[in-house]
Coordinates of C-alpha atoms in Angstrom, one line a residue:
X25 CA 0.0 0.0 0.0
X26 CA 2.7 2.4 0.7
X27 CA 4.6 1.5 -2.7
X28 CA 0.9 2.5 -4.5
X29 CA 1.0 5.9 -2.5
X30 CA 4.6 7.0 -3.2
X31 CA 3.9 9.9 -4.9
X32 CA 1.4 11.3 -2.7
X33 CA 3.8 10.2 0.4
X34 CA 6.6 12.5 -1.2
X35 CA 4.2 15.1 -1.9
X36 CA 3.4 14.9 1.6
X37 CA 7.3 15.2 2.7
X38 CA 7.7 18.3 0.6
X39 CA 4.5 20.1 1.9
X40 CA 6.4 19.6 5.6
X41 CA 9.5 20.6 4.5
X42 CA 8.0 24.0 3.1
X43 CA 5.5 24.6 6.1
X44 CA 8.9 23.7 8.7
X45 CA 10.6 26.2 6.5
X46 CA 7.6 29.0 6.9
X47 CA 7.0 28.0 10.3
X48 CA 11.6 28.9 10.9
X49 CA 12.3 31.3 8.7
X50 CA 12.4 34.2 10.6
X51 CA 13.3 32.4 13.9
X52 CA 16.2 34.1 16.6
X53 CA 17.9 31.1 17.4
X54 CA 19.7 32.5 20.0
X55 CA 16.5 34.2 21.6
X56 CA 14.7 30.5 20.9
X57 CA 17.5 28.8 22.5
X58 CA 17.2 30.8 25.5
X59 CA 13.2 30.2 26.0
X60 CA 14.1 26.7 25.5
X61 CA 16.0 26.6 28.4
X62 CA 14.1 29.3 30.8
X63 CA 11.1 26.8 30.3
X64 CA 10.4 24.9 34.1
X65 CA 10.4 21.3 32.5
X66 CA 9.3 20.1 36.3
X67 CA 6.2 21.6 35.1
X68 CA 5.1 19.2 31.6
X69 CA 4.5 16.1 34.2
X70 CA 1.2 18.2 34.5
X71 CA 0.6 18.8 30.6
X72 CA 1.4 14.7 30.1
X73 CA -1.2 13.9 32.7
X74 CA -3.5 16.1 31.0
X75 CA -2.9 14.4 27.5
X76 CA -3.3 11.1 29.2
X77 CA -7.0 12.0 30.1
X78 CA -7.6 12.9 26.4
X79 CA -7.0 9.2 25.5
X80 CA -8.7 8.5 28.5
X81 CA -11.8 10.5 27.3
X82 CA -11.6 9.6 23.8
X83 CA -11.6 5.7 24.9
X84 CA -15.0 6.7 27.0
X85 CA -16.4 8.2 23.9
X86 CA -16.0 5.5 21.7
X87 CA -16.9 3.2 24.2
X88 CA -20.6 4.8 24.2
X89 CA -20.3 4.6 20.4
X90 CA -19.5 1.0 19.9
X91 CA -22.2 -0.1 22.5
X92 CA -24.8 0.1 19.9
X93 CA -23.0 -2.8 18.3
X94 CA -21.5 -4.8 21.2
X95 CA -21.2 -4.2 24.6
X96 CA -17.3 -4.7 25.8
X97 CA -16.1 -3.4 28.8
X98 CA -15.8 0.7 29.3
X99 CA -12.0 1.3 28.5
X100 CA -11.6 -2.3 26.4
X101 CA -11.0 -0.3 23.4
X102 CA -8.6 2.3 24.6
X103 CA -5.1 0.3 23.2
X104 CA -6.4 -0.1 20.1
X105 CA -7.6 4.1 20.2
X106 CA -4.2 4.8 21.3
X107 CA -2.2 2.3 18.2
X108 CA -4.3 4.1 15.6
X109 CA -3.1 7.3 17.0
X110 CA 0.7 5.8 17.2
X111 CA 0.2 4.8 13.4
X112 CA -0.8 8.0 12.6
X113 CA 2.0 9.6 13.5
X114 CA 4.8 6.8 12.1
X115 CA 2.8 6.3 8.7
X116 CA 1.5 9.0 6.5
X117 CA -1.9 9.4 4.7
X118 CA -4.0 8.9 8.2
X119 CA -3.4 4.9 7.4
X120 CA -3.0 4.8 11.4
X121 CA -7.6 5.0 10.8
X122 CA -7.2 1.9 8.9
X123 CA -5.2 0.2 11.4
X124 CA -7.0 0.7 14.3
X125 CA -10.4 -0.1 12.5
X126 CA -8.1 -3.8 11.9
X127 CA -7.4 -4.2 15.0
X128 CA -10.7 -3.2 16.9
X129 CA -12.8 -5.4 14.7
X130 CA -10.5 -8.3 15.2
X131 CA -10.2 -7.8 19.2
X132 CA -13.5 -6.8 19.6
X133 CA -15.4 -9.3 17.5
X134 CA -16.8 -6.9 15.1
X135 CA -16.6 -6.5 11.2
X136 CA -13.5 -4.2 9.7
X137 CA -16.3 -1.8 8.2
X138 CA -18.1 -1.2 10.6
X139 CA -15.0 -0.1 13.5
X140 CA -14.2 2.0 10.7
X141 CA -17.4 3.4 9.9
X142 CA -17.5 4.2 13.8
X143 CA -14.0 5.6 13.5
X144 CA -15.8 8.4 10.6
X145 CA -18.3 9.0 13.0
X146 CA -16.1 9.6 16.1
X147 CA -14.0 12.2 13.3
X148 CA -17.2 14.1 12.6
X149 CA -18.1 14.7 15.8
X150 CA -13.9 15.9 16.7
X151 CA -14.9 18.0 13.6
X152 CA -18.6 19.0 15.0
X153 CA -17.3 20.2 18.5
X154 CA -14.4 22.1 16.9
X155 CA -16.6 23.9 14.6
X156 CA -19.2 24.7 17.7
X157 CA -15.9 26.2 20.3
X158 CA -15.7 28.1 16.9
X159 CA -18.4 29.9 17.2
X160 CA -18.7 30.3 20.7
X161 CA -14.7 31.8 21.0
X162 CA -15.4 34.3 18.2
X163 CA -18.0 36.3 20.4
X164 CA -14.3 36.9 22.3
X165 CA -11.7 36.9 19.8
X166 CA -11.8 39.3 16.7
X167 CA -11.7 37.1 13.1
X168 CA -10.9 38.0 9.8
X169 CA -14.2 37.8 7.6
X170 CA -12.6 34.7 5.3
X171 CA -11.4 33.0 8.5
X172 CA -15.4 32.9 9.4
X173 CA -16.7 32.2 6.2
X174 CA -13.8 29.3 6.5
X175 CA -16.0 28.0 9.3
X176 CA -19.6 28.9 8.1
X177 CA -18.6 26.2 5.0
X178 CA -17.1 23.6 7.6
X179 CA -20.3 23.6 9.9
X180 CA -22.5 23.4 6.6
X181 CA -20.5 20.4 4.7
X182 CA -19.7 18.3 8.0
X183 CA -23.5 18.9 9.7
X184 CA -24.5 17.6 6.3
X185 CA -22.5 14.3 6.3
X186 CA -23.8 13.4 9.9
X187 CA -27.4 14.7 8.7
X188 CA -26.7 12.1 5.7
X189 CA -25.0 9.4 7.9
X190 CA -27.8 10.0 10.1
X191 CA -30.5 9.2 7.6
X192 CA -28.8 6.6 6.2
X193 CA -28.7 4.8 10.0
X194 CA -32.4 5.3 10.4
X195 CA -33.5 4.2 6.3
X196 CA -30.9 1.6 5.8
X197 CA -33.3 -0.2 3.5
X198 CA -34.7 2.9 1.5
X199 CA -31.5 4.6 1.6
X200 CA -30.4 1.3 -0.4
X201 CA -33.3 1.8 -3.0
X202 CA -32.9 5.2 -3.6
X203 CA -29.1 4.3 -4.6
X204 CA -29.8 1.6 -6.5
X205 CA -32.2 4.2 -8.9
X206 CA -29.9 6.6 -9.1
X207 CA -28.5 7.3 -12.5
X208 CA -24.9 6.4 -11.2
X209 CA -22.2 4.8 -13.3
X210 CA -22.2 1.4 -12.3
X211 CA -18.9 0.9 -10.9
X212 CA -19.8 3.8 -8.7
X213 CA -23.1 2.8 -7.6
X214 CA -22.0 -0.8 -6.6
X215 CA -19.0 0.9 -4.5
X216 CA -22.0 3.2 -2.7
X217 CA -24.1 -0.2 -2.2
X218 CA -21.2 -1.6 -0.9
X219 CA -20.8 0.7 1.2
X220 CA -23.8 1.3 2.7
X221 CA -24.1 -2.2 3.4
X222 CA -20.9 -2.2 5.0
X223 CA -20.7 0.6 7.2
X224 CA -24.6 0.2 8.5
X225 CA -23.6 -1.3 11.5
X226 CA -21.0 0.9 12.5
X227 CA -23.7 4.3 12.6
X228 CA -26.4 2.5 15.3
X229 CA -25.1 5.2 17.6
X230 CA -26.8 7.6 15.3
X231 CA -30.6 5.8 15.9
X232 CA -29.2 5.7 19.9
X233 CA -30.1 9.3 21.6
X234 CA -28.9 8.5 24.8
X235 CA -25.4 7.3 23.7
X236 CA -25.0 9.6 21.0
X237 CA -25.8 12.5 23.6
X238 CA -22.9 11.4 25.6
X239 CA -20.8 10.7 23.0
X240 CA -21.1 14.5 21.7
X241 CA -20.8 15.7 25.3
X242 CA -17.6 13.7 25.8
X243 CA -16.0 15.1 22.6
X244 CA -15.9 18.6 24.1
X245 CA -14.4 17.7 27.2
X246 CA -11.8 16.0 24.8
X247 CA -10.5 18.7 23.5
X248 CA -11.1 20.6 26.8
X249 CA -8.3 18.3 28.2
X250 CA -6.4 18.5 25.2
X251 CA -6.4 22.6 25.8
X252 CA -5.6 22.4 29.1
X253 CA -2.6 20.3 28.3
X254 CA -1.2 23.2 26.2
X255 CA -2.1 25.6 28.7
X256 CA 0.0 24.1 31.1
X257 CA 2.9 23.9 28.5
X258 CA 2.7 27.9 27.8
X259 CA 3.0 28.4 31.3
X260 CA 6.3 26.7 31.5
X261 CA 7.7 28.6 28.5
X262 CA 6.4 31.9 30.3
X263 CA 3.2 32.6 28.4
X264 CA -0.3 33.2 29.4
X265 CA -3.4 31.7 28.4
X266 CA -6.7 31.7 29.2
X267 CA -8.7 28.6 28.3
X268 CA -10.1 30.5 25.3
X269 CA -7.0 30.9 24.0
X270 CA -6.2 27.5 24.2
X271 CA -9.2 26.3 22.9
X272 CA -8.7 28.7 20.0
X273 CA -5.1 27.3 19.3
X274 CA -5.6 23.7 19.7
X275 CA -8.8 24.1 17.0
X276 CA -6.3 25.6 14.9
X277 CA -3.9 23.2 14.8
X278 CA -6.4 20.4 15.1
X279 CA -7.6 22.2 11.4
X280 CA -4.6 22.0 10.2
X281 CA -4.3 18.0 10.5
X282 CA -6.5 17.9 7.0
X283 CA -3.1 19.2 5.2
X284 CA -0.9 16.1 3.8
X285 CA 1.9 16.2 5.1
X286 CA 4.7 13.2 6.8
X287 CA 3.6 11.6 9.3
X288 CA 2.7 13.0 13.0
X289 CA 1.5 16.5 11.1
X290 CA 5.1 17.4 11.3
X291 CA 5.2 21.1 9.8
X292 CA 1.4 21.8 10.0
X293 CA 0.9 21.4 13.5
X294 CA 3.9 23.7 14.1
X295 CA 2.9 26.5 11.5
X296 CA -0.6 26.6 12.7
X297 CA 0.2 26.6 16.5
X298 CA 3.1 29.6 16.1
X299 CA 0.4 31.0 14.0
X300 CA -2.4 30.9 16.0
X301 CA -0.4 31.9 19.5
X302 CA 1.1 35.0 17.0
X303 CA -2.4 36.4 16.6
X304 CA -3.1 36.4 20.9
X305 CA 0.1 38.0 20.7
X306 CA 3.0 35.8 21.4
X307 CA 6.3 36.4 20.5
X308 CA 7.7 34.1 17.9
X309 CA 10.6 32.9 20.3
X310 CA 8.5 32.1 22.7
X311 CA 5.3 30.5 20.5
X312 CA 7.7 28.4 18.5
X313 CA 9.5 26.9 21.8
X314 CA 6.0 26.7 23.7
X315 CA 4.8 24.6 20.3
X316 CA 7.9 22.4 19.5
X317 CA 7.5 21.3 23.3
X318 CA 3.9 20.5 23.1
X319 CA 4.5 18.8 19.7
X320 CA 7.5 16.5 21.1
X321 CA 5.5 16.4 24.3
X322 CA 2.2 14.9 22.5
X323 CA 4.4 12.6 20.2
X324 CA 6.3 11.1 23.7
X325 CA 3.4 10.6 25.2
X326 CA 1.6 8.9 22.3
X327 CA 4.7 6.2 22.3
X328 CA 4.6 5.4 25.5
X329 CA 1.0 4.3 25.5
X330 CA 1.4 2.3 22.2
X331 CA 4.6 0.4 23.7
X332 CA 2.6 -0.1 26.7
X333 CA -0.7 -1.1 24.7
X334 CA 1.2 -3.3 22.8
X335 CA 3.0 -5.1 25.8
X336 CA -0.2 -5.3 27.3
X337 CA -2.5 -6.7 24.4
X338 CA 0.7 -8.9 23.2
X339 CA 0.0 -7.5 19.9
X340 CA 2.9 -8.0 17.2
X341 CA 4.5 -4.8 16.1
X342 CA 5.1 -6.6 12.5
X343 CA 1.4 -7.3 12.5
X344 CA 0.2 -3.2 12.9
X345 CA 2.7 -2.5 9.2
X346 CA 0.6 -5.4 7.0
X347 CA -1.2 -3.1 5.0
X348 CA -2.4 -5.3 2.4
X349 CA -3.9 -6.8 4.7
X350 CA -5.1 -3.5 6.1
X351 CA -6.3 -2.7 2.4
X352 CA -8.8 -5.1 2.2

């Protein structure tokens, strides 16, 4: 699989090695050397705990959005959350999706489509609550008018694929024979069937109010952990945030995860958080140490779970890199 996608993985490379180059260009070293070693280090144990929860929460969530299917115990699923993540940042193209949707169908006794299918929805309602903190920041921080509009399009086009996903859980069977009479090329139309077929299992959470409730609550506090977790790392570098600032930063650099770049966002993440901390008025210095560190910080943390997950579940670190297998 990664032989068919070399192009686009090189692509990927380049667009990092440009945004790394935007994000350094006009970097002090000696001024970022010194915040680098003002920051209180003692400090991050805090900001790790913090990023720990937000695995913690995520595993929750998804726990309330497999039930639906099969009922495993409450934080069952969170090695195989915590691999895809891993995956994601070791392999590019978000591949580190497709292995976790492997492996939690396998473990948990449920079909490949449908973990994955659950893995789209749990994306669109990452994508739901950003959009939503959105809105409800910009009443305190100033936007540009295209930055807005930016938003206005992302809460239209993602509230209408959960709206569709949504009907298609409720009308499996009609949503089928509308399909089937659409004047589609046929290779397309049996790919939609497919589909459909496929993935119906993994959207019961949408036809469950009660679960899906909680599942939408829990994706706020998500990335309210997640925030808090770079809060803490700005105060060790020196900087202050409020919790809307944070929110507003990590929704920016969770944005920028849709850019392809190598694997673990490298280059992205980095321009949109020096970005992002620039406009509350952080110096560069400072916003490009305070992001390198939560970057590094996030990655560490990542690994240790994943080494520990996969002591733990005795799965084979060979096994998680089959990606024909994965292809299927």
């Amino acid at each position: 699989m990664l032989k068919k996608h070399f192009f686009k993985i090189l692509l990927g490379c380049l667009i990092s090695a440009f945004l790394i180059y935007l994000a350094f260009k006009d970097i002090d070293f000696p001024s970022f050397f010194s915040a680098l070693a003002d920051t209180k280090y003692h400090i991050l144990i805090f900001a790790v705990i913090c990023i720990c929860l937000t695995y913690i929460t995520r595993s929750l969530r998804y726990y309330f959005i497999i039930l639906p299917i099969k009922k495993t115990r409450v934080f069952e699923n969170f090695p195989y959350l915590v691999l895809g993540f891993f995956m994601n940042n070791v392999v590019p193209l978000r591949l580190g999706e497709l292995v976790r949707a492997k492996i939690t169908g396998e473990r948990l006794g449920i079909s490949r489509s449908a973990a994955l299918a659950t893995v789209v929805v749990e994306r669109l309602l990452d994508i739901v609550a950003y959009v939503i903190f959105f809105f409800l920041i910009a009443n305190v921080l100033p936007f540009p008018k295209i930055v807005k509009g930016s938003f206005i399009f992302c809460a239209v086009l993602f509230g209408l694929m959960l709206a569709v996903l949504f009907l298609i859980s409720v009308h499996d069977k009609k949503s089928v024979v509308i399909l089937s009479k659409l004047p589609l090329p046929k290779k397309i139309k049996d790919f939609a069937l497919s589909l459909i077929h496929k993935f119906i299992a993994g959207l019961l959470i949408l036809k469950s109010k009660k679960d899906f409730l909680l599942a939408f609550l829990l994706s706020f506090l998500v990335w309210t952990f997640e925030s808090t977790a770079l809060l803490i790392v700005a105060w060790a570098c020196g900087i202050s945030l409020s919790l809307v600032d944070g929110i507003f930063v990590v929704i920016i650099i969770g944005i920028s995860g849709i850019i392809p770049t190598a694997p673990g966002y490298i280059g992205a993440f980095e321009l949109a958080g020096i970005t992002s901390l620039g406009v509350l008025g952080v110096g560069e210095n400072s916003a490009v140490a305070c992001i390198l560190i939560f970057h590094v910080l996030s990655i560490f943390t990542n690994f240790s779970l994943a080494a520990f997950s996969i002591i733990k579940e005795k799965i084979s670190f060979s096994d998680l890199f089959k990606f024909e297998e994965i292809g299927e």
